[in-house]
Amino acid sequence: MGQQEKVATSLAGAVSDGISASLTGVDAELARRYPGDPGTRQPVHTVYVPGDTFTAGTIRSWGDQALTALDEHAPDAASLAAVLGIPAELAVAVHDRVRAKLEREPVEDLRIDFEDGYGPRSDAEEDEAAARAARLVSDAYGNGTAAPYMGIRMKCMEAAVRDRGIRTTDVFLTGLMRAGGLPDGLVLTLPKVTYPEQVTAFVQLLEAFEEAHGLPSGRLGFEIQIETSQSILAADGTAAVARMIDAAQGRATGLHYGTFDYSACVGVSAAYQASDHPAADHAKAVMQVAAAGTGVRVSDGSTNVLPVGPTPQVHEAWRLHYGLTRRALARAYYQGWDMHPGHLPTRYAAVYTFYREGLEQAAARLAAYVAKAGGDVMDEPATAKALSGYLLRGIDCGALDTAEVARLTGLTRVDLEAFASPRRGGLTVTAP
């Protein structure tokens, strides 16, 4: 041991105390506005089904149709890999896991649509459909056939349809309460938000419902759908979407990009409306920055090219959807929309390939970080957080198994969660 260094300071403790006191307000604002990721599962997609066509068998029907498409157009691992360009060493694992997913849990997030996919109806007809949706969702959670997340997309807060949207929300939520209460996986989607004041109005609606039923304040959250240019850039030049998150008062759970409404809003012609258009990239980049650290997640949009018809046509649509999904994942948009059962095979093929091809490298980097073993990359705590989040998302969707991740990292799921989400508190590394 060398000679112990003498420690000297020049400032009185009151200096530090004064600085801390001056930053008390900032500390509180940081905690309120930027609490970090909630540490819960994020679905890889959202499926929209019109309110008049949703039935108790919808989820199973989507899975069965997806399996039929897979069997008809890519019946084995080699054929699926050839169509999509999946590396040969991953082909069997991806194909087998896709089939298993379609059999076990074909839909991760389902939205019963009362907006564009449903259209204008008589009040009596929409009342009936909303009440039926509530009963079917409640039954599904009760009998184990529900998707992990389910809910409705109501009409927006614009004047022409505002009253109808409020009533549909009320009918649906009231039906759930009468059927036994709000399920944990309940999700509401507010579309075509243009001004933060519309978000404030929806918060008022949810507060009134909570008060009417004696629910805890904040029990009801919702997603904000970004479908207009004004929701990205306000008239005063500010990022309106950031103000919308603030207006939600902690209730916002997601920002969903609306590919076709937004594209049309900024003048993109129909042939070029797609989630990889530069206008889409700009909007999603602003959404991503506005949401960073807030706990609000960003979702990509959809493709309207359906995988139907003869096999060559299906393969072409599959390659498009697979490529767009992989592109979104690389840009940290871990969720998107699927509009047809035929999109499910390529959704899961893209997601599973993304996580399985990076498994060993991510696990090795995280294990080296924990062991402080170095390696050819010097990672920091923020990177360890990202690596853990990557592995957890892979586990949640079925791309990875908890046991194989534990074998490669030496970490349990609890350990991964502690690295990935500051909300879970300090990390205690334990043996798997």
XYZ file of C-alpha atoms in Angstrom:
432
model
C 0.000 0.000 0.000
C 1.335 3.471 -0.869
C 1.238 6.554 1.268
C -2.317 7.696 1.962
C -3.117 10.929 0.162
C -4.125 13.953 2.160
C -7.519 15.284 1.142
C -8.201 18.994 1.300
C -11.169 21.128 0.205
C -11.696 24.849 -0.200
C -15.492 25.163 -0.124
C -17.787 25.067 2.869
C -20.587 22.506 2.924
C -23.048 25.349 2.575
C -21.964 25.780 -1.047
C -23.036 22.272 -1.964
C -26.249 22.656 0.031
C -27.040 25.894 -1.751
C -26.490 24.391 -5.183
C -28.704 21.442 -4.327
C -31.419 23.752 -3.063
C -31.284 25.777 -6.288
C -31.787 22.630 -8.357
C -34.646 21.136 -6.329
C -37.191 22.239 -8.901
C -35.160 20.848 -11.785
C -34.725 17.534 -9.954
C -38.493 17.284 -9.530
C -39.118 18.161 -13.190
C -36.636 15.547 -14.392
C -38.312 12.896 -12.247
C -41.777 13.891 -13.467
C -41.101 14.351 -17.162
C -38.428 11.720 -17.724
C -39.101 8.714 -15.474
C -37.575 6.288 -18.001
C -38.992 3.163 -19.576
C -41.775 1.531 -17.529
C -40.051 -1.849 -17.758
C -43.189 -3.580 -19.007
C -43.606 -5.677 -22.120
C -44.012 -3.823 -25.405
C -45.944 -5.742 -28.063
C -44.212 -6.152 -31.413
C -47.322 -5.097 -33.317
C -50.887 -3.849 -33.129
C -53.628 -5.502 -35.168
C -56.652 -3.376 -36.046
C -60.024 -5.095 -36.572
C -63.224 -3.146 -37.406
C -65.736 -3.040 -34.570
C -68.442 -4.729 -36.600
C -66.292 -7.716 -37.628
C -64.574 -8.474 -34.303
C -65.757 -11.747 -32.773
C -64.716 -14.122 -30.014
C -62.817 -16.123 -32.623
C -60.967 -13.271 -34.327
C -57.561 -13.857 -32.750
C -57.594 -17.596 -33.382
C -58.861 -16.994 -36.911
C -55.936 -14.653 -37.648
C -53.531 -17.279 -36.367
C -55.098 -20.030 -38.423
C -55.113 -17.913 -41.581
C -51.468 -17.025 -41.028
C -50.547 -20.688 -40.578
C -52.420 -21.595 -43.762
C -50.530 -18.898 -45.676
C -47.228 -20.113 -44.275
C -47.980 -23.732 -45.193
C -49.066 -22.773 -48.692
C -46.364 -20.279 -49.624
C -43.359 -21.273 -47.454
C -44.006 -24.728 -45.992
C -40.540 -25.316 -44.523
C -37.588 -23.460 -43.097
C -35.568 -23.481 -46.293
C -38.340 -22.005 -48.415
C -39.110 -19.245 -45.914
C -35.414 -18.394 -45.656
C -35.083 -18.291 -49.437
C -38.020 -15.899 -49.816
C -36.921 -13.508 -47.072
C -33.148 -13.855 -47.124
C -32.903 -15.283 -43.602
C -29.382 -16.586 -42.882
C -29.189 -20.358 -43.296
C -27.942 -20.904 -39.742
C -31.066 -19.201 -38.357
C -33.620 -20.624 -40.769
C -34.854 -23.595 -38.738
C -35.024 -21.755 -35.431
C -36.897 -18.821 -36.964
C -39.332 -20.963 -38.941
C -40.114 -23.235 -35.998
C -40.598 -20.316 -33.624
C -42.848 -18.490 -36.080
C -45.076 -21.551 -36.365
C -45.150 -21.992 -32.600
C -46.029 -18.327 -32.120
C -48.896 -18.484 -34.602
C -50.253 -21.516 -32.796
C -49.802 -20.159 -29.275
C -50.142 -16.348 -29.433
C -50.730 -15.060 -32.958
C -51.677 -11.525 -31.878
C -49.853 -9.561 -29.193
C -51.956 -6.400 -29.284
C -55.433 -6.044 -30.775
C -57.371 -2.841 -31.289
C -61.080 -2.967 -32.041
C -61.505 -0.070 -34.444
C -64.342 2.431 -34.302
C -62.551 5.009 -36.439
C -61.452 4.729 -40.094
C -61.791 0.952 -40.217
C -65.356 1.203 -38.937
C -66.628 4.416 -40.465
C -69.806 6.413 -39.831
C -72.727 4.379 -38.510
C -75.994 5.129 -36.771
C -75.692 5.814 -33.055
C -77.685 2.708 -32.231
C -75.412 0.529 -34.353
C -72.194 1.901 -32.857
C -73.595 1.703 -29.325
C -74.380 -1.961 -29.880
C -70.958 -2.694 -31.384
C -69.133 -0.934 -28.530
C -71.139 -2.800 -25.894
C -70.515 -6.096 -27.674
C -66.790 -5.322 -27.901
C -66.669 -4.789 -24.144
C -68.394 -8.097 -23.494
C -66.122 -9.998 -25.873
C -62.940 -8.448 -24.456
C -64.020 -9.208 -20.909
C -64.904 -12.792 -21.856
C -61.555 -13.239 -23.611
C -59.569 -12.193 -20.559
C -61.772 -14.395 -18.431
C -61.364 -17.571 -20.512
C -57.703 -17.121 -21.475
C -58.185 -16.394 -25.185
C -57.265 -12.695 -25.047
C -54.208 -11.134 -26.588
C -51.789 -9.735 -23.999
C -53.095 -6.259 -24.897
C -56.566 -5.348 -26.171
C -58.723 -2.250 -26.443
C -60.408 0.147 -28.825
C -59.576 3.008 -31.143
C -62.391 5.516 -30.795
C -63.204 8.404 -33.083
C -61.060 11.500 -32.618
C -61.631 14.744 -30.719
C -62.462 16.813 -33.805
C -65.830 18.581 -33.669
C -67.629 16.469 -36.266
C -67.159 13.163 -34.445
C -66.219 14.225 -30.901
C -69.500 13.358 -29.202
C -69.577 9.973 -30.905
C -66.027 9.195 -29.835
C -66.766 10.178 -26.233
C -69.904 8.057 -26.161
C -68.208 4.991 -27.661
C -65.427 5.256 -25.088
C -67.992 5.525 -22.308
C -70.061 2.580 -23.585
C -66.991 0.369 -23.939
C -65.436 1.198 -20.574
C -68.784 0.987 -18.772
C -69.373 -2.434 -20.312
C -65.992 -3.626 -19.013
C -66.751 -2.345 -15.525
C -70.119 -4.085 -15.471
C -68.510 -7.300 -16.695
C -66.025 -7.398 -13.835
C -63.614 -4.489 -14.196
C -60.860 -3.156 -16.420
C -58.360 -5.811 -17.571
C -54.659 -5.206 -16.992
C -53.965 -5.330 -20.726
C -56.493 -2.623 -21.624
C -55.245 -0.087 -24.213
C -57.077 2.914 -25.676
C -55.953 4.680 -28.864
C -56.840 8.315 -29.566
C -56.495 8.999 -33.330
C -55.896 12.118 -35.425
C -54.586 14.298 -32.626
C -53.639 17.742 -33.939
C -53.505 19.994 -30.862
C -52.345 19.260 -27.293
C -55.696 20.597 -26.093
C -57.348 17.526 -27.650
C -55.147 15.357 -25.447
C -56.142 17.454 -22.438
C -59.802 16.939 -23.327
C -59.341 13.178 -23.480
C -57.620 13.244 -20.094
C -60.673 15.071 -18.743
C -62.909 12.335 -20.139
C -60.863 9.584 -18.482
C -60.709 11.491 -15.186
C -64.490 11.809 -15.190
C -64.894 8.080 -15.833
C -62.466 7.183 -13.050
C -64.289 9.454 -10.626
C -67.669 8.006 -11.610
C -66.474 4.481 -10.846
C -64.200 5.152 -7.907
C -61.092 4.139 -9.827
C -57.622 5.376 -8.878
C -56.605 8.545 -10.674
C -54.432 7.635 -13.640
C -55.761 4.078 -13.965
C -56.675 4.719 -17.618
C -53.856 5.430 -20.056
C -53.914 5.834 -23.805
C -51.884 5.969 -27.001
C -51.678 9.089 -29.150
C -51.872 8.500 -32.877
C -49.751 10.859 -34.962
C -51.494 11.346 -38.304
C -51.215 15.055 -39.073
C -48.297 17.369 -39.790
C -49.540 19.751 -37.099
C -48.940 17.071 -34.469
C -45.235 17.139 -35.356
C -44.640 20.844 -35.968
C -47.039 23.366 -34.452
C -47.826 26.739 -35.992
C -45.365 28.439 -33.631
C -42.537 26.151 -34.751
C -42.465 23.994 -31.611
C -42.663 20.204 -31.547
C -46.355 19.707 -30.842
C -45.904 16.018 -30.069
C -43.715 16.874 -27.071
C -46.450 19.144 -25.749
C -48.986 16.347 -26.273
C -47.001 14.007 -24.051
C -46.982 16.681 -21.357
C -50.703 17.326 -21.830
C -51.417 13.648 -21.172
C -50.296 14.156 -17.557
C -48.546 10.805 -17.324
C -51.313 8.841 -19.042
C -49.683 8.565 -22.489
C -48.317 5.074 -23.130
C -47.448 5.268 -26.821
C -47.096 7.358 -29.962
C -48.340 5.529 -33.051
C -47.381 6.743 -36.500
C -50.265 6.736 -38.994
C -48.598 6.020 -42.311
C -51.304 6.925 -44.763
C -53.096 9.808 -43.070
C -49.795 11.525 -42.310
C -48.430 10.937 -45.813
C -51.569 12.368 -47.378
C -51.463 15.320 -44.983
C -48.030 16.397 -46.232
C -48.939 15.793 -49.888
C -47.281 12.451 -50.642
C -49.033 10.807 -53.596
C -50.675 7.460 -53.015
C -48.050 5.425 -54.880
C -45.307 6.659 -52.533
C -47.105 6.516 -49.196
C -44.990 4.135 -47.138
C -43.297 3.917 -43.772
C -39.838 4.360 -45.339
C -40.670 7.634 -47.107
C -38.451 10.571 -45.991
C -41.525 12.361 -44.632
C -42.276 9.328 -42.469
C -38.680 9.133 -41.266
C -38.770 12.783 -40.224
C -42.036 12.436 -38.319
C -40.920 9.317 -36.483
C -37.546 10.840 -35.613
C -39.306 13.796 -33.978
C -41.662 11.404 -32.164
C -38.714 9.344 -30.969
C -36.815 12.323 -29.578
C -39.939 13.770 -27.938
C -40.717 10.438 -26.251
C -37.165 9.569 -25.164
C -36.949 9.094 -21.426
C -40.640 9.794 -20.838
C -41.765 6.171 -20.690
C -43.882 6.714 -23.823
C -43.112 4.188 -26.553
C -43.050 4.813 -30.298
C -44.735 2.559 -32.846
C -44.159 2.479 -36.584
C -47.068 2.343 -39.018
C -48.154 -0.269 -41.530
C -48.038 -1.341 -45.153
C -51.231 -1.603 -47.185
C -49.724 -4.124 -49.611
C -51.500 -7.340 -48.662
C -49.923 -10.802 -49.117
C -52.767 -12.334 -51.104
C -53.101 -14.021 -54.477
C -50.699 -16.444 -56.200
C -47.458 -17.431 -54.503
C -45.159 -15.016 -56.414
C -47.409 -12.122 -55.451
C -47.506 -13.241 -51.815
C -43.720 -13.574 -51.754
C -43.309 -10.049 -53.115
C -45.615 -8.629 -50.419
C -43.826 -10.686 -47.761
C -40.430 -9.362 -48.797
C -41.727 -5.796 -48.614
C -43.254 -6.275 -45.159
C -40.218 -8.153 -43.850
C -37.873 -5.441 -45.088
C -39.925 -2.611 -43.619
C -40.137 -4.405 -40.268
C -36.390 -5.038 -40.163
C -35.768 -1.422 -41.099
C -37.998 -0.222 -38.262
C -36.302 -2.489 -35.719
C -32.878 -1.150 -36.657
C -34.229 2.354 -36.013
C -35.544 1.369 -32.561
C -39.224 1.270 -33.546
C -40.012 -2.022 -31.860
C -43.715 -2.029 -32.655
C -45.756 -1.592 -35.829
C -49.178 -2.236 -37.308
C -50.359 -5.361 -39.095
C -53.423 -5.075 -41.309
C -53.913 -8.660 -42.523
C -53.370 -12.208 -41.155
C -50.873 -12.765 -43.968
C -48.608 -10.155 -42.384
C -48.135 -12.214 -39.216
C -45.603 -14.725 -40.637
C -43.292 -11.971 -41.836
C -43.804 -9.837 -38.733
C -42.556 -12.647 -36.533
C -39.926 -13.836 -39.008
C -38.421 -10.333 -39.088
C -38.592 -9.871 -35.330
C -37.185 -13.321 -34.553
C -34.341 -12.976 -37.047
C -33.486 -9.563 -35.587
C -33.162 -10.921 -32.050
C -31.615 -14.292 -32.832
C -28.905 -12.939 -35.097
C -27.754 -10.546 -32.391
C -28.185 -12.868 -29.414
C -24.649 -14.121 -28.948
C -22.974 -10.756 -29.438
C -25.394 -8.927 -27.134
C -25.095 -11.620 -24.467
C -21.297 -11.643 -24.648
C -21.078 -7.858 -24.360
C -23.420 -7.803 -21.383
C -21.606 -10.649 -19.650
C -18.268 -8.865 -20.194
C -19.706 -5.660 -18.805
C -20.964 -7.404 -15.679
C -17.641 -9.209 -15.208
C -15.694 -6.061 -16.165
C -13.796 -8.314 -18.513
C -13.363 -5.765 -21.263
C -13.275 -7.268 -24.744
C -13.079 -5.469 -28.052
C -15.865 -3.014 -27.142
C -15.811 -0.741 -24.090
C -19.427 -0.504 -22.971
C -20.971 1.972 -20.554
C -24.003 1.668 -18.240
C -26.281 3.121 -20.929
C -25.163 0.412 -23.345
C -25.705 -2.271 -20.721
C -29.233 -0.918 -20.381
C -29.751 -1.180 -24.141
C -28.298 -4.699 -24.294
C -30.568 -5.870 -21.474
C -33.589 -4.280 -23.116
C -32.753 -6.002 -26.397
C -32.591 -9.419 -24.707
C -35.778 -8.839 -22.720
C -37.735 -7.828 -25.814
C -36.485 -10.971 -27.534
C -37.651 -13.111 -24.635
C -41.050 -11.394 -24.367
C -41.987 -11.977 -28.012
C -40.743 -15.570 -28.145
C -37.623 -15.015 -30.222
C -35.372 -16.038 -27.341
C -35.690 -18.346 -24.356
C -34.937 -17.256 -20.813
C -32.738 -20.310 -20.295
C -30.497 -19.657 -23.303
C -30.079 -16.004 -22.353
C -29.186 -17.005 -18.782
C -26.676 -19.536 -20.073
C -24.951 -16.959 -22.267
C -25.014 -14.018 -19.832
C -25.011 -15.602 -16.393
C -27.978 -13.356 -15.539
C -31.545 -14.057 -14.500
C -34.516 -12.184 -15.910
C -34.655 -10.147 -12.720
C -31.058 -9.089 -13.325
C -31.823 -8.111 -16.909
C -34.828 -6.087 -15.793
C -32.767 -4.231 -13.207
C -30.216 -3.263 -15.862
C -32.895 -2.315 -18.392
C -35.197 -0.191 -16.256
C -34.113 2.284 -13.579
C -37.662 2.161 -12.219
C -36.914 -1.267 -10.804
C -34.243 0.046 -8.457
C -30.667 -1.081 -7.895
C -29.126 -4.175 -9.416
C -28.140 -7.243 -7.467
C -26.524 -9.768 -9.789
C -27.401 -13.343 -8.885
C -26.570 -16.708 -10.381
C -29.129 -18.008 -12.885
